[in-house]
Tab-separated table of C-alpha atoms in Angstrom:
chain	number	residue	atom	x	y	z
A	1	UNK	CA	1.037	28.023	-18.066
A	2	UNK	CA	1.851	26.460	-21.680
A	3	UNK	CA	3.118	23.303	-20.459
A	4	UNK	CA	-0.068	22.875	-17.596
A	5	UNK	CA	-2.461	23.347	-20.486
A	6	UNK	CA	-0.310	20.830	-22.707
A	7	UNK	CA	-0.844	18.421	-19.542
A	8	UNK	CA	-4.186	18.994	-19.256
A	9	UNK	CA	-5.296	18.461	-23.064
A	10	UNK	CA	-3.409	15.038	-23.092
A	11	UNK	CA	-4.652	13.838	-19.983
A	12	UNK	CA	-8.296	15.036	-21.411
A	13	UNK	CA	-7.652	13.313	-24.958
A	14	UNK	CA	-6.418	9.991	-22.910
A	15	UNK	CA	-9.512	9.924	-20.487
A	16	UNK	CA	-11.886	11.423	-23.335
A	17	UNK	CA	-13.667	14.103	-20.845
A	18	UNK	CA	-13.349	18.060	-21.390
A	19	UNK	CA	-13.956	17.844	-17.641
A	20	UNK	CA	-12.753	16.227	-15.215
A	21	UNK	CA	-12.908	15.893	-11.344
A	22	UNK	CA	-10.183	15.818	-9.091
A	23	UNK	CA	-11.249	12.836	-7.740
A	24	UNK	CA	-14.574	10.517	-8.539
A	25	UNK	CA	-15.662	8.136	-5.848
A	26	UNK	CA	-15.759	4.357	-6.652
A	27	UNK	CA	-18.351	2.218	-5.712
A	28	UNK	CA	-18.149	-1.530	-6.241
A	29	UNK	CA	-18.398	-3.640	-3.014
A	30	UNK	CA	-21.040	-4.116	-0.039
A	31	UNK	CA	-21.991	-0.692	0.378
A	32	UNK	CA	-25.846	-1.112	-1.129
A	33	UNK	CA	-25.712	-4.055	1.553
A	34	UNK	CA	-24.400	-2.838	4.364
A	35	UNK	CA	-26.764	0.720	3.666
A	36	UNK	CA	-29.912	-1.535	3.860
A	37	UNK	CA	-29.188	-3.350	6.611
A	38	UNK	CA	-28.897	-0.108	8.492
A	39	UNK	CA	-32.745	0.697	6.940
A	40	UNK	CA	-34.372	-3.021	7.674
A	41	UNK	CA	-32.626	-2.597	11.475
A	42	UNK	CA	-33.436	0.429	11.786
A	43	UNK	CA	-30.387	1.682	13.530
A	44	UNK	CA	-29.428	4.633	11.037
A	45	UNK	CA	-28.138	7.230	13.870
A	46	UNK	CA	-25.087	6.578	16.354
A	47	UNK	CA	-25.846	3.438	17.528
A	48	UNK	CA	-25.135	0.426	15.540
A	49	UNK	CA	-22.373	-2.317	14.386
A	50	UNK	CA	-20.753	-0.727	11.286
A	51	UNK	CA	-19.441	2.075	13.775
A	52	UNK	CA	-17.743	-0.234	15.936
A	53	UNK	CA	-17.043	-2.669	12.971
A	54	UNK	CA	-15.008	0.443	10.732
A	55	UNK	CA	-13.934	1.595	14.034
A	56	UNK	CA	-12.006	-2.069	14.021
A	57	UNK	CA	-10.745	-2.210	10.689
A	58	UNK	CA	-9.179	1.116	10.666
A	59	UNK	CA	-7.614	0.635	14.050
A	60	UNK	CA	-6.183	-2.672	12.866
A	61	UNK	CA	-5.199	-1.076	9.336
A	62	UNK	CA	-3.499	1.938	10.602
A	63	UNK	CA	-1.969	0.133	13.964
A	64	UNK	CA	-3.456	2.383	16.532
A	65	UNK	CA	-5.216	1.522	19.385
A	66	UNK	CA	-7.643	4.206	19.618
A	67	UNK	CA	-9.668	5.579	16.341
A	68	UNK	CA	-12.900	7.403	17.085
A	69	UNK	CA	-15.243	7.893	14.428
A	70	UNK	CA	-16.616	11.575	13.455
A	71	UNK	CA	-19.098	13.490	11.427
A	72	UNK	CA	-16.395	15.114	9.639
A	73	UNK	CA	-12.546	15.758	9.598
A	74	UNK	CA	-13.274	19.370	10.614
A	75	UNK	CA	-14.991	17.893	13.774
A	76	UNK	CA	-11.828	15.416	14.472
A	77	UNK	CA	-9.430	18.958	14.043
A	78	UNK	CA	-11.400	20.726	16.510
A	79	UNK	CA	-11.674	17.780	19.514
A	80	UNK	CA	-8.215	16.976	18.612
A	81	UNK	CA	-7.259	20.728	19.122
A	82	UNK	CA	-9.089	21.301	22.302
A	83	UNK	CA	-7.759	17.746	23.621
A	84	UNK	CA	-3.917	19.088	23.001
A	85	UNK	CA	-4.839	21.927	25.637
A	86	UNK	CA	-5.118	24.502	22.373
A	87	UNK	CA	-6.786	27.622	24.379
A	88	UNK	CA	-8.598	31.044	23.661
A	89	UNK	CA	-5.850	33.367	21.998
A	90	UNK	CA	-2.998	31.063	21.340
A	91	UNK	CA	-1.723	30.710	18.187
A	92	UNK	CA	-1.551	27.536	15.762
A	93	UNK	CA	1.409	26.893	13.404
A	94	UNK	CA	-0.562	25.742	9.729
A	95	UNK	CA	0.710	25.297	6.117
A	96	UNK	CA	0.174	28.290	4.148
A	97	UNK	CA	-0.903	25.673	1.576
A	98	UNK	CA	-3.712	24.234	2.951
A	99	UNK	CA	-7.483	24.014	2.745
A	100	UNK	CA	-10.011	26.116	4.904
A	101	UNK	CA	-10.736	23.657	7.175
A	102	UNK	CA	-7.648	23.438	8.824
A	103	UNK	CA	-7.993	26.948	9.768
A	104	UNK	CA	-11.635	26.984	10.451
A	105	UNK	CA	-10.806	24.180	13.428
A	106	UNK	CA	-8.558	26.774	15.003
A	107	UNK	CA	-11.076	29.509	14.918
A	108	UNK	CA	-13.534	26.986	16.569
A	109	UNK	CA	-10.726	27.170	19.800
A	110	UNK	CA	-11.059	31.125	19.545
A	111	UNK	CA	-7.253	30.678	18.794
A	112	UNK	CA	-5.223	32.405	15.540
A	113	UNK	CA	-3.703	30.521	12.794
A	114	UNK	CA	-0.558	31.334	12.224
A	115	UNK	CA	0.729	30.618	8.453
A	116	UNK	CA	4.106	29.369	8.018
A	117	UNK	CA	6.363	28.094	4.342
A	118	UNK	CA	5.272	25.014	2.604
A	119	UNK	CA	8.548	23.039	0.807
A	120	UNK	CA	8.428	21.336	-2.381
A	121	UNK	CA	9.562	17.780	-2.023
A	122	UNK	CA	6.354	17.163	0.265
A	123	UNK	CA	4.123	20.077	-0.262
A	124	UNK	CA	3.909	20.160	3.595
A	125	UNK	CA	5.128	22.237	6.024
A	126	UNK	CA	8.857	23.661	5.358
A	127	UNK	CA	11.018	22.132	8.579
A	128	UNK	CA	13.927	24.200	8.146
A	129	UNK	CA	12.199	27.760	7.062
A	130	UNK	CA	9.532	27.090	10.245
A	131	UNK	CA	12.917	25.976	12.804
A	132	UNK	CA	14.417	29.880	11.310
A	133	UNK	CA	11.163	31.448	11.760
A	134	UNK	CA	10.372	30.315	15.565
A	135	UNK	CA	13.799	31.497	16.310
A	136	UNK	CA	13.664	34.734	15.502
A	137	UNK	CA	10.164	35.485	16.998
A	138	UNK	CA	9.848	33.011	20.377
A	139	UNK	CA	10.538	33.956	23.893
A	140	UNK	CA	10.297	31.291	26.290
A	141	UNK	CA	8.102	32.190	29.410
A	142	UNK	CA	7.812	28.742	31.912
A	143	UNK	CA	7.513	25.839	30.007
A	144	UNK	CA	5.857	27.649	26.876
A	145	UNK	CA	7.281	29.373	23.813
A	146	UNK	CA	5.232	32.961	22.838
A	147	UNK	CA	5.622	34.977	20.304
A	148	UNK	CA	7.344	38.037	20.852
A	149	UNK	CA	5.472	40.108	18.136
A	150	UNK	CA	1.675	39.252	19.178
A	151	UNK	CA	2.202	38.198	22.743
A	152	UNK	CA	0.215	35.068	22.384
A	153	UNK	CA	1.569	31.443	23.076
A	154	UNK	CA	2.120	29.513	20.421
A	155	UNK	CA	0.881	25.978	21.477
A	156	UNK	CA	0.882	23.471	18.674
A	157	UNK	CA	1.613	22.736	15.417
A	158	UNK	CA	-0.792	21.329	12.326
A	159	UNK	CA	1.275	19.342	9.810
A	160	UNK	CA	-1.412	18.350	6.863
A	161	UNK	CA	0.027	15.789	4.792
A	162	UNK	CA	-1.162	17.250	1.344
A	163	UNK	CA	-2.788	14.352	-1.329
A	164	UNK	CA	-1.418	11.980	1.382
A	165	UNK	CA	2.178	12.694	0.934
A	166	UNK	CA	3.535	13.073	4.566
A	167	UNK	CA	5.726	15.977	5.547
A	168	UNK	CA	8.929	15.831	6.973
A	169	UNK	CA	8.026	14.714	10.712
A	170	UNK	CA	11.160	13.782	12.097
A	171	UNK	CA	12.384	17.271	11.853
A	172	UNK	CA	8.925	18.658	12.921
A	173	UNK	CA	8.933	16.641	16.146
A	174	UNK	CA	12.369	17.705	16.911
A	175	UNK	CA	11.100	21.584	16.363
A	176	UNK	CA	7.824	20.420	18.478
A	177	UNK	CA	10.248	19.146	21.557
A	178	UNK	CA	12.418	22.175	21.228
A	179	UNK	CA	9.449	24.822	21.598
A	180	UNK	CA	7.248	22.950	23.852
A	181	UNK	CA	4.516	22.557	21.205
A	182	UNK	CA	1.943	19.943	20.134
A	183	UNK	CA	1.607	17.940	16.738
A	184	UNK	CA	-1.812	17.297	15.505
A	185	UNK	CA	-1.275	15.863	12.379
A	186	UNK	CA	-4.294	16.518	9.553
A	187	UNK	CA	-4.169	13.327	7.722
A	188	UNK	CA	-7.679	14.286	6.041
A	189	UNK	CA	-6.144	12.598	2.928
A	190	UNK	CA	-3.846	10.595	3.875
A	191	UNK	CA	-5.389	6.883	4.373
A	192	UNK	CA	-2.919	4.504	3.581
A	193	UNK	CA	-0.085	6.885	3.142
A	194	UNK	CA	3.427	5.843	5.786
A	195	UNK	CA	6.138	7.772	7.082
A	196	UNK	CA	9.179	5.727	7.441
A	197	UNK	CA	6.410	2.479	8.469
A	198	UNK	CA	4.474	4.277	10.651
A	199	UNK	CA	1.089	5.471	9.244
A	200	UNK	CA	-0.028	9.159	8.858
A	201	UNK	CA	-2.145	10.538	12.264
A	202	UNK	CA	-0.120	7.893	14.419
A	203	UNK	CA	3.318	9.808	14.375
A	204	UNK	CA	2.399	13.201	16.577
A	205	UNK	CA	0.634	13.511	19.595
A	206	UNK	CA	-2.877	12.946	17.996
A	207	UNK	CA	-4.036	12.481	14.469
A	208	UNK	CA	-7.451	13.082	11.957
A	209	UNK	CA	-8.503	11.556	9.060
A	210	UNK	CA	-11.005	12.953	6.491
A	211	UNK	CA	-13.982	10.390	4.905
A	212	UNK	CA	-15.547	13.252	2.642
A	213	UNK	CA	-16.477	12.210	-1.130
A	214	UNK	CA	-12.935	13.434	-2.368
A	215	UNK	CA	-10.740	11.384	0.007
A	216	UNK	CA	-9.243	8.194	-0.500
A	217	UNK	CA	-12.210	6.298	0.718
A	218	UNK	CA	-15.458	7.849	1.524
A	219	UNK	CA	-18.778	7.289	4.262
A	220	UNK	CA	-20.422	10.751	2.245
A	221	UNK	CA	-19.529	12.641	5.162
A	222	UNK	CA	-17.306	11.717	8.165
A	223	UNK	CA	-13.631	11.922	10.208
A	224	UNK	CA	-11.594	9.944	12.792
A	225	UNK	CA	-9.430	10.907	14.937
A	226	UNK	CA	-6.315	8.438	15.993
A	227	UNK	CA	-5.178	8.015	19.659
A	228	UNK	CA	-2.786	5.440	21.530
A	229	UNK	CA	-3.527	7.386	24.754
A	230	UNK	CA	-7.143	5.244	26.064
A	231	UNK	CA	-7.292	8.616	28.420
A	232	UNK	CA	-8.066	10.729	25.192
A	233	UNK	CA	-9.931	8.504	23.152
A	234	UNK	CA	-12.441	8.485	26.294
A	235	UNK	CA	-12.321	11.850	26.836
A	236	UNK	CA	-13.133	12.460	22.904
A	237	UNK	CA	-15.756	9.930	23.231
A	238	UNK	CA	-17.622	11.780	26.535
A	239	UNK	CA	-16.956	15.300	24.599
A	240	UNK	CA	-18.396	13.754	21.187
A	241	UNK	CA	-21.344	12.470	22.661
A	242	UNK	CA	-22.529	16.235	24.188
A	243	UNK	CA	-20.599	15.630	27.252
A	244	UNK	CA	-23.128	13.139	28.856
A	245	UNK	CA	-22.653	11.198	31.688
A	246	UNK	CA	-23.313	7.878	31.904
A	247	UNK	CA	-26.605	6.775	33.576
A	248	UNK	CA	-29.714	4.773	33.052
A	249	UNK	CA	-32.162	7.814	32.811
A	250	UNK	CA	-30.905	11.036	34.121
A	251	UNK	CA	-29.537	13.293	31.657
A	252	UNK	CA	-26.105	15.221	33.207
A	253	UNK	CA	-23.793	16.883	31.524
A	254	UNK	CA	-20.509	17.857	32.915
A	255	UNK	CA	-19.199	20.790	30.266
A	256	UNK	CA	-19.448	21.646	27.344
A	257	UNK	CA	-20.204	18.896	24.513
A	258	UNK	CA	-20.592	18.482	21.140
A	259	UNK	CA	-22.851	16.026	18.840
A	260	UNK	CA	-20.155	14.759	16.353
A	261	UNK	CA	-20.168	11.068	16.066
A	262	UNK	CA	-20.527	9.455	12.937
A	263	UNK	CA	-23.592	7.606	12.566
A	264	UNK	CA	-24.065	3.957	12.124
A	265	UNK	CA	-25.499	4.781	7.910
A	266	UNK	CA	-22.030	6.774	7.422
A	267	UNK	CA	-19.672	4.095	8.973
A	268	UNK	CA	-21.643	1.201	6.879
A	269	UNK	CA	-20.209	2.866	3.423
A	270	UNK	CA	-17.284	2.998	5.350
A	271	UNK	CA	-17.002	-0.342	6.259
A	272	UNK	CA	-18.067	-1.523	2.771
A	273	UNK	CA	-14.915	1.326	1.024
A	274	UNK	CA	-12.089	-0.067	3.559
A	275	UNK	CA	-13.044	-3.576	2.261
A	276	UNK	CA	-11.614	-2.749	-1.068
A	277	UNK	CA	-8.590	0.044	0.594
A	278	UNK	CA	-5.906	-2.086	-1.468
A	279	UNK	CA	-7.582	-1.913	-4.584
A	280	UNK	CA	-8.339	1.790	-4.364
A	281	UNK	CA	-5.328	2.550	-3.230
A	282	UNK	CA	-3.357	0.373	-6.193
A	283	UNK	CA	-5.683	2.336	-8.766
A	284	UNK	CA	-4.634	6.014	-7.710
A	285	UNK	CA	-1.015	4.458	-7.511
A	286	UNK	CA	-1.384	3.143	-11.445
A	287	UNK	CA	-3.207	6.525	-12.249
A	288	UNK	CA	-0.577	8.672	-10.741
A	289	UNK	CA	2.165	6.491	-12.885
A	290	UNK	CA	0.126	7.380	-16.145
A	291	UNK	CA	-0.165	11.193	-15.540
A	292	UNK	CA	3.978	10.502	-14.760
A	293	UNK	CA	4.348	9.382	-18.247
């Protein structure tokens, strides 16, 4: 603990603050704009342009063809779990070193997280330790791996790419094809971060991505989640939307749905925090190189 509180007082004697955040959210480009543009067109809810404008950017940015804007990254972790076939009573491979969230998503399925090793070099989860674990406690029935000491199938697997460093996915989509399992990938803070050029979210079978105040850019409150499959980004649409089919004035809705899009006020801060992505993104780059030296 010496050396941590050595750290601590230099970085507060540098920044001259006896307290400081984690992270502080910058605001310095069109977001007063864009906000009252929302208020003088009135269209503050789920209809309006900055949805399908962010919607754009980010698609563009990341190089999927499918993002779908939320009300939260807990949201996007629940669709995307339900849309990976996660059911009542399975079981859901998470980092032990992770936040609530991540875990909360899985309870929303009725289904168990299941805590496995985080490694040091990426903070994510440990490839090698998880490969050990599964094969001492899977039994293949079918096509699906369960696990021998609960009972209960083991269906997918949540990598969360901790401060935006991405975990080791090569090896954990060679573990995923061995045991018949599913990658959602938690990129809550991972904007901007790549895996060997691909971008976080875009690299397992379906990815989120976090816009809360502490994340790399912010809308106050808000998630994505990232598709290439057009079947899944409608069906997250139609589930987002409370399951409502389309029609002129009849109101049908064919299961169970949710009201978790982002509204238009939301994806207008957005909009106006992507604007500036390489900017931010350089900063916490130069920041991290002074708390280096």
């Amino acid at each position: 603990m010496q050396l941590e509180y050595k750290i601590l007082k230099a970085i507060q004697k540098v920044s001259n603050k006896q307290k400081l955040q984690l992270h502080e959210p910058f605001f310095f480009g069109k977001e007063k704009k864009y906000l009252k543009h929302c208020i003088d067109t009135t269209f503050v809810s789920s209809k309006g342009k900055y949805v399908k404008k962010f919607e754009a950017a980010l698609s563009k940015y990341i190089n999927a063809k499918n993002i779908i804007l939320l009300n939260s990254g807990t949201s996007a972790l629940h669709i995307a779990l339900l849309l990976m076939g996660v059911k009542s009573g399975d079981e859901v491979i998470l980092p032990s070193m992770t936040f609530v969230a991540t875990a909360n998503a899985v309870k929303y399925c009725n289904a168990n997280p299941h805590f496995v090793d985080s490694e040091e070099e990426s903070l994510g989860i440990d490839p090698f330790a998880l490969n050990n674990w599964l094969n001492k406690i899977v039994i293949k029935k079918g096509n699906f791996s369960y696990n021998k000491i609960t009972n209960k199938r083991i269906s997918a697997i949540v990598p969360m790419h901790t401060f935006g460093h991405p975990c080791k996915m090569d090896e954990l989509k060679k573990i995923s094809k061995k045991f018949n399992m599913r990658i959602i990938e938690d990129s809550a803070e991972a904007l901007g971060s790549f895996y060997k050029g691909k971008h976080a979210g875009t690299i397992g079978d379906i990815g989120t991505l976090s816009f809360n105040g502490n994340k790399t850019i912010t809308t106050g409150a808000g998630g994505a989640i990232i598709t290439n499959n057009d079947r899944v980004a409608f069906q997250v649409r139609h589930i987002i939307s409370t399951a409502k089919q389309n029609h002129a004035y009849e109101y049908i809705h064919d299961k169970i749905g949710y009201n978790y899009r982002m509204p238009n006020l939301n994806a207008s801060i957005g909009l106006a925090q992507f604007e500036n992505i390489n900017k931010i993104i350089n900063s916490k780059r130069k920041l991290f190189q002074k708390y280096n030296k």
